[in-house]
Amino acid sequence: MNHSIVSNIAVDQTDCDCLVVAVYQDKQLSNAAATIDKAGDGALSELLAFEDFTGKTGESQLLYKLAGINAKRVLLVGCGEKDGFGALALRAATKTAVAKVSNKADTKITSMLGDDLNTVDNANNIIMQMVLGAADSRYQFTSHKSDTPEVITGQHLEIGFTGAFAGDDQALNQASAVALGCELSRDLSNQPGNICTPTYLAETALGMARKFKNLEVEVLEEADMEKLGMGSFLSVSQGSDQPGKMVILKYNGAGNSDAPVALVGKGVTFDTGGISLKPGASMDEMKFDMVGSASVLGTIKACAEMKLPVNVIGVLAAAENMPSARATRPGDIVKSMSGKTIEILNTDAEGRLVLCDALTYVGKYKPKLVIDIATLTGACIVALGHEICALLANDQALADDIMASGNKVGDQAWQLPMNDDYQKQLKSAHADIGNIGGKSAGTITAACFLGHFTKDYRWAHLDIAGTAWNGKESTGRPVPLLTQFLIDQA
Ligand code: BES
Ligand code: MN
Ligand code: ZN
């Protein structure tokens, strides 16, 4: 779907297959809807009087041959309480609208849904939310279906305003780039574990480096990691026939003197639990245990597409967690790249084991800050459910910035504490540190474990166990949050 922004639209005159306008709760007309009503001498009000449609969130109503209007059809979209309608509600309204007008004949759709919100403060975000909502509505993952629904191509979504668009020139470019980043992340994550292996993630990164000139990719093989002393990472990949990979992406958008932002993603392409085997129910969902890595790839793709002037280092800690004769036993002790020894009391707490070596390694790039992204703990779902991801950090200003970007773009993070008092739960009888922290505060103790390896820089950790997928499908989160954060930094 192509997009454009069009200012100064005359709502009654404009020619399109479908004109989309907002109606708020209790039939309150948006500015654009009021213009339509006037052009038809109250025709719209007459139709609304039937109360088939009253403007509640989620409602929609197609109208044909509306008097005084050039558009072939008009779609009314219920937008709920007028006061509560902001950029985030606009995303859902756009999703509803685009799902309605998916006929082949709909080549040009003009959406006025954001018109009443067109202020300097809102304008860029209006575009972001409309583009993401439309992309979300159109997304399907059908790579392995024999009968695929017909894909409608060549559609154009015109984002219309009755006045002059109040945002910047970059808004549409940025929003489209974020949508492409989300799509990449979702496609990778939806692939099953027999296809999306560590090698597949590495090849995806290498393919991106061929496409974008200012992106370089380097792949550390297991032998390289052995030389670097990454005993913690290797303790996870050693049980699998799939070789583990540490993939380094260097996006240079801002020239050489700027310290990079580092994004480190958990890339466990399938998590069986290892010898501490998981129960069978829903184990298939552990193909999503690489969404951290997928979101790093998606975010870097978004940056490259929009040519964002920032430097980003991406690290994918990619391994498969399998039980086998070569697998790590509970109780095994390994040495991490940092020199710290780890007693692996549960092989299912593998995410932190692959991440800690990646976090040590990334220090060599002297990053200005580091964010790791991981489907790390089931406890995170208990704490925050599937709506909001957990954020833990060793730097409050960084945590505040991440939360602000997330709130703005509608991809929210909520901070949990990581006081030193929790450290005692990670004590090990025989090594420097254990890899589990017992029954309570699982998300916090997992972050505290990572905190041992992030002392040299400003660092934040996103636990996305609850938000990375819903049911059986990847959500694309937290690509919007990460990209918005980088836009806000740039
Ligand atoms: N990948 C899982 C966490 C997870 C579980 C994410 C369910 C989403 C849904 C992680 O590797 C894991 O198994 N964590 C353990 C840690 C425990 C052994 C300390 C968990 O959360 O149970
Ligand atoms: Mn696990
Ligand atoms: Zn895992």
Coordinates of C-alpha atoms and ligand atoms in Angstrom, one line a residue:
M1 CA 0.0 0.0 0.0
N2 CA 1.4 3.4 -1.0
H3 CA 0.8 6.5 1.1
S4 CA 0.8 10.2 0.6
I5 CA -0.1 13.2 2.6
V6 CA -2.5 15.8 1.0
S7 CA -3.1 19.2 2.5
N8 CA -6.1 21.5 1.9
I9 CA -8.5 18.8 0.7
A10 CA -12.0 20.0 -0.2
V11 CA -13.9 17.0 1.3
D12 CA -17.0 17.3 -0.9
Q13 CA -15.0 17.7 -4.1
T14 CA -12.3 15.1 -3.7
D15 CA -12.4 12.1 -6.0
C16 CA -11.6 8.7 -4.6
D17 CA -13.0 5.2 -4.3
C18 CA -13.7 5.7 -0.6
L19 CA -13.6 8.7 1.6
V20 CA -13.0 7.8 5.3
V21 CA -14.3 10.2 7.9
A22 CA -14.6 10.1 11.7
V23 CA -17.8 10.2 13.7
Y24 CA -17.4 10.4 17.5
Q25 CA -19.6 8.9 20.2
D26 CA -23.3 9.9 20.0
K27 CA -23.1 10.9 16.4
Q28 CA -20.8 13.8 16.9
L29 CA -19.5 14.8 13.5
S30 CA -15.8 15.4 12.8
N31 CA -14.9 18.5 10.8
A32 CA -14.8 16.4 7.6
A33 CA -18.1 14.6 8.3
A34 CA -19.7 18.0 9.0
T35 CA -18.6 19.2 5.6
I36 CA -20.1 16.2 4.0
D37 CA -23.4 16.7 5.8
K38 CA -23.5 20.3 4.7
A39 CA -22.7 19.5 1.1
G40 CA -25.7 17.1 1.0
D41 CA -28.1 19.4 2.8
G42 CA -28.1 17.2 5.9
A43 CA -28.1 13.9 4.1
L44 CA -25.6 12.4 6.5
S45 CA -27.6 13.5 9.6
E46 CA -30.6 11.9 8.1
L47 CA -28.9 8.6 7.8
L48 CA -27.4 8.8 11.2
A49 CA -30.8 9.3 12.7
F50 CA -31.5 5.6 12.1
E51 CA -28.9 4.9 14.7
D52 CA -27.4 1.9 12.9
F53 CA -24.2 3.6 13.6
T54 CA -23.6 6.0 16.5
G55 CA -19.8 6.6 16.5
K56 CA -18.7 4.0 19.1
T57 CA -15.2 2.8 18.9
G58 CA -14.9 -0.2 16.4
E59 CA -18.1 0.7 14.5
S60 CA -18.0 1.5 10.8
Q61 CA -20.6 2.2 8.2
L62 CA -20.2 2.3 4.4
L63 CA -22.5 4.7 2.5
Y64 CA -23.1 4.9 -1.2
K65 CA -24.2 7.7 -3.5
L66 CA -24.2 10.3 -0.8
A67 CA -25.7 13.6 -2.1
G68 CA -23.3 16.4 -2.9
I69 CA -20.1 14.3 -2.7
N70 CA -17.7 13.3 -5.4
A71 CA -16.2 10.3 -3.6
K72 CA -17.7 7.0 -4.8
R73 CA -18.3 5.8 -1.3
V74 CA -18.0 7.2 2.2
L75 CA -16.9 5.1 5.2
L76 CA -17.9 6.4 8.6
V77 CA -15.6 5.1 11.3
G78 CA -16.6 5.2 15.0
C79 CA -14.0 7.0 17.0
G80 CA -15.5 6.9 20.5
E81 CA -15.4 9.9 22.8
K82 CA -14.2 13.0 21.0
D83 CA -12.0 14.0 23.9
G84 CA -10.3 10.6 24.2
F85 CA -9.5 10.4 20.5
G86 CA -5.8 10.9 20.0
A87 CA -3.0 9.5 17.9
L88 CA -3.2 6.0 19.5
A89 CA -6.9 5.6 19.0
L90 CA -6.3 6.8 15.4
R91 CA -4.2 3.7 14.8
A92 CA -7.1 1.4 15.8
A93 CA -9.6 3.5 13.7
T94 CA -7.3 3.2 10.7
K95 CA -7.0 -0.5 11.1
T96 CA -10.8 -0.8 11.2
A97 CA -11.1 1.4 8.1
V98 CA -8.5 -0.4 6.0
A99 CA -10.0 -3.8 6.8
K100 CA -13.3 -2.5 5.4
V101 CA -12.1 -1.1 2.1
S102 CA -10.0 -4.0 0.8
N103 CA -11.9 -4.6 -2.4
K104 CA -9.9 -4.7 -5.7
A105 CA -11.8 -1.6 -6.8
D106 CA -10.5 0.4 -3.9
T107 CA -7.4 1.8 -5.6
K108 CA -7.6 5.2 -4.0
I109 CA -8.7 5.6 -0.4
T110 CA -8.7 9.1 1.2
S111 CA -8.7 9.0 4.9
M112 CA -9.6 12.2 6.9
L113 CA -9.5 10.3 10.2
G114 CA -6.6 12.4 11.5
D115 CA -7.9 15.7 10.4
D116 CA -9.2 17.0 13.7
L117 CA -5.8 16.1 15.3
N118 CA -3.6 18.0 12.9
T119 CA -1.6 20.2 15.3
V120 CA 2.2 20.7 15.4
D121 CA 2.5 18.4 18.4
N122 CA 0.5 15.6 16.9
A123 CA 1.1 15.7 13.2
N124 CA 4.1 13.4 12.8
N125 CA 2.5 10.9 15.2
I126 CA -0.7 11.0 13.2
I127 CA 1.1 9.8 10.2
M128 CA 3.0 7.1 12.1
Q129 CA -0.2 5.8 13.6
M130 CA -2.1 5.8 10.4
V131 CA 0.6 4.0 8.4
L132 CA 1.1 1.4 11.2
G133 CA -2.6 0.9 11.5
A134 CA -3.0 0.3 7.8
A135 CA 0.1 -2.0 7.6
D136 CA -1.3 -4.0 10.6
S137 CA -4.6 -4.4 9.0
R138 CA -3.0 -5.8 5.8
Y139 CA -0.4 -8.0 7.4
Q140 CA -0.6 -11.7 6.7
F141 CA 1.9 -14.5 7.1
T142 CA 1.2 -17.1 4.4
S143 CA 4.6 -18.5 3.4
H144 CA 3.6 -22.0 4.2
K145 CA -0.1 -22.0 3.1
S146 CA -0.9 -23.7 -0.2
D147 CA -4.1 -21.7 -0.6
T148 CA -3.2 -18.1 -0.1
P149 CA -5.8 -15.4 -0.1
E150 CA -5.4 -13.0 -3.0
V151 CA -3.1 -10.1 -2.1
I152 CA -4.5 -6.8 -3.3
T153 CA -1.7 -4.6 -4.7
G154 CA -1.6 -1.1 -6.1
Q155 CA -3.7 0.5 -3.4
H156 CA -3.1 4.0 -2.4
L157 CA -3.9 5.6 0.9
E158 CA -4.1 9.3 0.8
I159 CA -3.9 10.9 4.3
G160 CA -5.9 14.0 3.9
F161 CA -6.2 17.2 5.8
T162 CA -8.6 20.1 5.4
G163 CA -5.9 22.5 6.3
A164 CA -2.1 22.4 5.8
F165 CA -0.4 19.3 7.3
A166 CA 1.4 20.5 10.5
G167 CA 4.2 18.0 10.6
D168 CA 7.6 17.6 8.9
D169 CA 8.6 16.4 5.5
Q170 CA 10.2 13.3 7.1
A171 CA 7.0 12.1 8.8
L172 CA 5.7 9.8 6.0
N173 CA 9.2 8.4 5.1
Q174 CA 9.8 7.6 8.8
A175 CA 6.4 6.0 9.3
S176 CA 6.7 3.8 6.2
A177 CA 10.2 2.7 7.4
V178 CA 8.9 1.7 10.8
A179 CA 6.1 -0.3 9.1
L180 CA 8.7 -2.1 7.0
G181 CA 10.8 -2.8 10.1
C182 CA 7.8 -4.2 11.9
E183 CA 7.0 -6.4 8.9
L184 CA 10.5 -7.8 8.7
S185 CA 10.4 -8.6 12.5
R186 CA 7.0 -10.3 12.2
D187 CA 8.0 -12.3 9.2
L188 CA 11.2 -13.6 10.8
S189 CA 9.4 -14.3 14.1
N190 CA 6.5 -16.2 12.5
Q191 CA 8.8 -18.5 10.7
P192 CA 9.1 -21.9 12.5
G193 CA 12.2 -23.1 14.3
N194 CA 13.1 -25.5 11.5
I195 CA 13.5 -22.5 9.1
C196 CA 14.4 -19.6 11.2
T197 CA 17.7 -21.0 12.7
P198 CA 20.7 -18.9 13.9
T199 CA 22.1 -19.3 10.4
Y200 CA 18.9 -17.9 8.9
L201 CA 19.1 -14.9 11.1
A202 CA 22.7 -14.4 10.1
E203 CA 21.8 -14.7 6.4
T204 CA 19.0 -12.2 6.8
A205 CA 21.5 -9.7 8.3
L206 CA 24.0 -10.4 5.5
G207 CA 21.2 -9.8 3.0
M208 CA 20.5 -6.4 4.6
A209 CA 24.1 -5.4 4.4
R210 CA 24.1 -6.1 0.6
K211 CA 21.1 -3.9 0.2
F212 CA 22.1 -0.9 2.4
K213 CA 25.4 0.8 1.7
N214 CA 26.0 2.1 5.2
L215 CA 25.3 -1.2 6.9
E216 CA 28.1 -3.7 7.6
V217 CA 27.6 -7.2 9.1
E218 CA 30.1 -9.5 10.7
V219 CA 29.2 -13.0 11.9
L220 CA 31.1 -14.6 14.8
E221 CA 31.1 -18.4 14.5
E222 CA 31.3 -20.8 17.4
A223 CA 35.1 -21.1 16.9
D224 CA 35.4 -17.3 17.1
M225 CA 33.4 -17.3 20.2
E226 CA 35.5 -19.9 21.8
K227 CA 38.6 -17.8 21.2
L228 CA 36.8 -14.8 22.8
G229 CA 36.0 -17.0 25.9
M230 CA 32.3 -16.8 25.5
G231 CA 31.7 -20.0 27.5
S232 CA 28.3 -18.8 28.7
F233 CA 26.9 -18.4 25.2
L234 CA 28.4 -21.6 24.0
S235 CA 26.9 -23.6 26.9
V236 CA 23.5 -22.9 25.3
S237 CA 24.4 -23.7 21.6
Q238 CA 26.5 -26.8 22.4
G239 CA 23.4 -28.9 22.8
S240 CA 22.1 -28.2 19.3
D241 CA 23.1 -29.4 15.9
Q242 CA 22.4 -25.8 14.7
P243 CA 25.6 -23.8 15.1
G244 CA 25.2 -20.7 17.3
K245 CA 26.0 -17.3 15.7
M246 CA 26.8 -13.9 17.2
V247 CA 25.8 -11.5 14.5
I248 CA 27.1 -7.9 14.6
L249 CA 25.4 -5.2 12.5
K250 CA 27.0 -1.7 12.2
Y251 CA 24.6 0.9 10.8
N252 CA 26.6 4.1 10.2
G253 CA 24.1 6.9 9.6
A254 CA 25.8 9.7 11.4
G255 CA 29.5 9.6 10.5
N256 CA 32.3 8.1 12.5
S257 CA 32.7 10.4 15.4
D258 CA 29.3 9.7 17.0
A259 CA 29.3 6.9 19.7
P260 CA 26.7 4.3 18.7
V261 CA 23.6 3.2 20.4
A262 CA 23.8 -0.6 20.8
L263 CA 20.8 -2.9 20.5
V264 CA 21.4 -6.5 21.7
G265 CA 18.7 -9.1 20.9
K266 CA 18.0 -12.5 22.4
G267 CA 17.9 -14.8 19.4
V268 CA 17.0 -18.2 20.8
T269 CA 15.5 -19.7 17.6
F270 CA 13.8 -22.4 19.6
D271 CA 13.8 -22.9 23.4
T272 CA 13.0 -26.4 24.5
G273 CA 14.4 -25.6 27.9
G274 CA 17.3 -27.9 27.3
I275 CA 17.9 -30.7 29.9
S276 CA 15.6 -28.7 32.2
L277 CA 13.0 -29.5 29.5
K278 CA 9.8 -27.4 29.2
P279 CA 6.4 -29.1 29.5
G280 CA 4.8 -29.9 26.1
A281 CA 1.8 -27.6 26.2
S282 CA 2.4 -24.5 23.9
M283 CA 6.0 -25.3 23.5
D284 CA 5.6 -24.5 19.8
E285 CA 5.4 -20.8 20.9
M286 CA 9.0 -21.0 21.8
K287 CA 9.8 -20.4 18.2
F288 CA 9.2 -16.8 19.2
D289 CA 12.1 -16.8 21.6
M290 CA 14.1 -14.9 18.9
V291 CA 11.8 -11.9 18.7
G292 CA 14.5 -9.8 20.5
S293 CA 16.9 -10.4 17.6
A294 CA 14.1 -10.0 15.0
S295 CA 13.3 -6.6 16.5
V296 CA 16.9 -5.5 16.3
L297 CA 16.9 -6.4 12.6
G298 CA 13.6 -4.7 12.1
T299 CA 14.8 -1.5 13.9
I300 CA 18.0 -1.4 11.9
K301 CA 16.1 -1.9 8.7
A302 CA 13.8 1.0 9.7
C303 CA 16.8 3.2 10.4
A304 CA 18.4 2.3 7.1
E305 CA 15.2 2.9 5.1
M306 CA 14.6 6.3 6.6
K307 CA 18.3 7.2 6.5
L308 CA 18.2 8.2 10.2
P309 CA 21.3 10.1 11.2
V310 CA 22.4 7.9 14.1
N311 CA 25.0 5.1 14.5
V312 CA 23.6 1.8 15.7
I313 CA 25.4 -1.4 16.6
G314 CA 23.1 -4.4 16.6
V315 CA 24.0 -7.7 18.1
L316 CA 22.0 -10.9 17.6
A317 CA 22.8 -13.6 20.2
A318 CA 21.5 -16.5 18.1
A319 CA 21.4 -20.0 19.4
E320 CA 19.0 -23.0 19.7
N321 CA 18.4 -24.5 23.2
M322 CA 18.1 -28.2 22.8
P323 CA 18.5 -31.3 25.1
S324 CA 21.1 -33.7 23.8
A325 CA 24.1 -35.8 24.9
R326 CA 26.2 -32.6 24.4
A327 CA 23.8 -30.3 26.2
T328 CA 24.7 -28.5 29.4
R329 CA 23.6 -30.3 32.6
P330 CA 22.0 -28.5 35.5
G331 CA 24.8 -27.8 37.9
D332 CA 27.5 -27.3 35.2
I333 CA 29.7 -24.3 35.7
V334 CA 30.9 -22.2 32.8
K335 CA 33.1 -19.1 32.4
S336 CA 31.7 -16.1 30.7
M337 CA 33.6 -13.7 28.5
S338 CA 33.7 -11.2 31.4
G339 CA 35.6 -13.7 33.5
K340 CA 32.7 -14.3 35.9
T341 CA 31.9 -18.0 36.4
I342 CA 28.2 -19.1 36.3
E343 CA 26.6 -22.1 37.8
I344 CA 23.8 -23.1 35.5
L345 CA 21.1 -24.3 37.9
N346 CA 18.4 -24.4 35.2
T347 CA 19.2 -24.8 31.5
D348 CA 15.8 -23.1 30.7
A349 CA 17.2 -19.8 31.9
E350 CA 19.3 -19.7 28.7
G351 CA 18.4 -16.2 27.5
R352 CA 20.6 -14.5 30.1
L353 CA 23.4 -16.9 29.2
V354 CA 23.6 -16.0 25.6
L355 CA 22.9 -12.3 26.4
C356 CA 25.6 -11.8 29.0
D357 CA 28.5 -12.6 26.5
A358 CA 26.9 -10.4 23.9
L359 CA 26.6 -7.6 26.4
T360 CA 30.3 -8.0 27.4
Y361 CA 31.3 -8.1 23.7
V362 CA 29.4 -4.9 22.7
G363 CA 31.4 -2.9 25.2
K364 CA 34.3 -2.8 22.7
Y365 CA 32.3 -0.3 20.5
K366 CA 32.2 2.2 23.4
P367 CA 28.4 2.6 23.0
K368 CA 26.7 5.7 24.4
L369 CA 24.0 3.4 25.7
V370 CA 22.9 -0.2 25.3
I371 CA 19.4 -1.7 25.2
D372 CA 18.9 -5.4 25.2
I373 CA 15.6 -6.9 24.1
A374 CA 14.6 -10.3 25.2
T375 CA 11.6 -12.7 25.6
L376 CA 13.3 -13.5 28.9
T377 CA 10.9 -14.5 31.6
G378 CA 7.5 -16.1 32.0
A379 CA 7.3 -14.0 35.2
C380 CA 7.0 -10.9 33.0
I381 CA 3.7 -12.1 31.7
V382 CA 2.5 -12.6 35.2
A383 CA 3.5 -9.0 36.1
L384 CA 2.4 -7.1 33.1
G385 CA 0.3 -9.4 30.8
H386 CA 0.4 -8.9 27.1
E387 CA -0.1 -5.2 26.9
I388 CA 3.0 -3.6 28.2
C389 CA 6.6 -4.8 28.3
A390 CA 9.0 -4.6 31.3
L391 CA 11.8 -2.1 31.4
L392 CA 14.7 -2.3 33.8
A393 CA 17.7 0.0 33.7
N394 CA 20.9 1.1 35.5
D395 CA 20.3 4.7 34.5
Q396 CA 17.0 6.5 35.3
A397 CA 17.3 9.2 32.6
L398 CA 17.6 6.4 30.0
A399 CA 14.6 4.6 31.4
D400 CA 12.6 7.8 31.3
D401 CA 13.5 8.5 27.7
I402 CA 12.5 4.9 26.6
M403 CA 9.2 5.2 28.4
A404 CA 8.5 8.5 26.8
S405 CA 9.2 7.2 23.3
G406 CA 7.1 4.1 24.0
N407 CA 4.1 6.2 25.3
K408 CA 4.3 8.4 22.3
V409 CA 4.2 5.7 19.7
G410 CA 1.8 3.4 21.5
D411 CA 4.3 0.7 22.3
Q412 CA 4.5 1.0 26.0
A413 CA 7.1 -0.1 28.5
W414 CA 6.7 0.0 32.3
Q415 CA 9.7 0.1 34.7
L416 CA 10.4 -2.4 37.4
P417 CA 12.9 -1.8 40.1
M418 CA 16.3 -3.5 40.3
N419 CA 17.6 -2.7 43.7
D420 CA 20.8 -4.5 44.9
D421 CA 18.6 -6.3 47.5
Y422 CA 17.6 -8.7 44.8
Q423 CA 21.2 -9.7 44.1
K424 CA 21.2 -12.2 47.0
Q425 CA 18.8 -14.4 45.1
L426 CA 21.5 -15.1 42.5
K427 CA 24.0 -16.5 44.9
S428 CA 25.7 -19.7 43.9
A429 CA 27.4 -22.2 46.2
H430 CA 30.2 -23.0 43.8
A431 CA 30.5 -20.2 41.2
D432 CA 30.5 -16.4 41.2
I433 CA 26.8 -16.3 40.3
G434 CA 23.9 -18.6 39.7
N435 CA 21.7 -18.3 36.6
I436 CA 18.4 -18.4 38.4
G437 CA 17.0 -16.3 41.3
G438 CA 14.3 -18.6 42.7
K439 CA 10.5 -18.3 42.6
S440 CA 9.9 -14.6 43.4
A441 CA 10.5 -11.5 41.2
G442 CA 11.7 -13.6 38.2
T443 CA 11.9 -10.6 35.8
I444 CA 13.9 -8.5 38.2
T445 CA 16.4 -11.2 39.1
A446 CA 16.9 -12.0 35.4
A447 CA 17.7 -8.3 34.9
C448 CA 20.0 -8.3 38.0
F449 CA 21.9 -11.2 36.4
L450 CA 22.4 -9.1 33.2
G451 CA 23.4 -6.1 35.3
H452 CA 26.6 -7.9 36.3
F453 CA 27.7 -7.6 32.7
T454 CA 26.6 -4.0 32.0
K455 CA 28.6 -2.0 34.5
D456 CA 30.6 -0.1 32.0
Y457 CA 27.8 1.8 30.2
R458 CA 24.3 3.2 30.5
W459 CA 22.0 0.2 30.0
A460 CA 18.3 -0.7 29.8
H461 CA 16.7 -4.1 29.4
L462 CA 13.3 -4.8 27.8
D463 CA 11.6 -8.0 28.7
I464 CA 9.1 -8.6 25.9
A465 CA 7.9 -12.1 26.9
G466 CA 4.3 -10.8 27.0
T467 CA 4.2 -8.4 24.1
A468 CA 6.3 -10.1 21.3
W469 CA 3.4 -12.3 20.1
N470 CA -0.2 -12.8 20.8
G471 CA -1.6 -16.2 20.5
K472 CA 0.1 -17.6 17.4
E473 CA 1.3 -14.5 15.7
S474 CA 4.2 -12.0 16.2
T475 CA 3.1 -8.4 16.9
G476 CA 6.2 -6.6 15.6
R477 CA 6.7 -5.0 19.0
P478 CA 9.0 -3.4 20.2
V479 CA 10.2 -2.2 16.7
P480 CA 8.0 1.0 17.0
L481 CA 9.3 1.8 20.5
L482 CA 13.0 1.2 19.5
T483 CA 12.7 3.2 16.3
Q484 CA 10.8 6.0 17.9
F485 CA 13.5 6.1 20.6
L486 CA 16.2 6.4 18.0
I487 CA 14.3 9.1 16.1
D488 CA 13.9 11.0 19.4
Q489 CA 17.7 10.7 20.0
A490 CA 18.7 11.8 16.5
Ligands
BES1 N1 12.0 -18.0 26.8 C1 11.6 -18.3 28.1 C2 10.7 -17.2 28.7 C3 9.3 -17.2 28.2 C4 8.4 -18.2 28.7 C5 8.9 -16.2 27.4 C6 7.1 -18.2 28.2 C7 7.6 -16.2 26.9 C8 6.7 -17.2 27.4 C9 12.9 -18.3 29.0 O1 14.0 -18.8 28.3 C10 12.6 -19.1 30.1 O2 12.4 -20.3 30.0 N2 12.7 -18.6 31.3 C11 12.4 -19.3 32.5 C12 13.4 -18.8 33.6 C13 13.4 -19.6 34.8 C14 13.9 -21.0 34.5 C15 14.2 -18.9 35.8 C16 11.0 -19.0 33.0 O3 10.5 -17.8 32.8 O4 10.3 -19.9 33.4
MN2 MN 14.2 -20.9 28.5
ZN3 ZN 14.1 -18.7 26.3

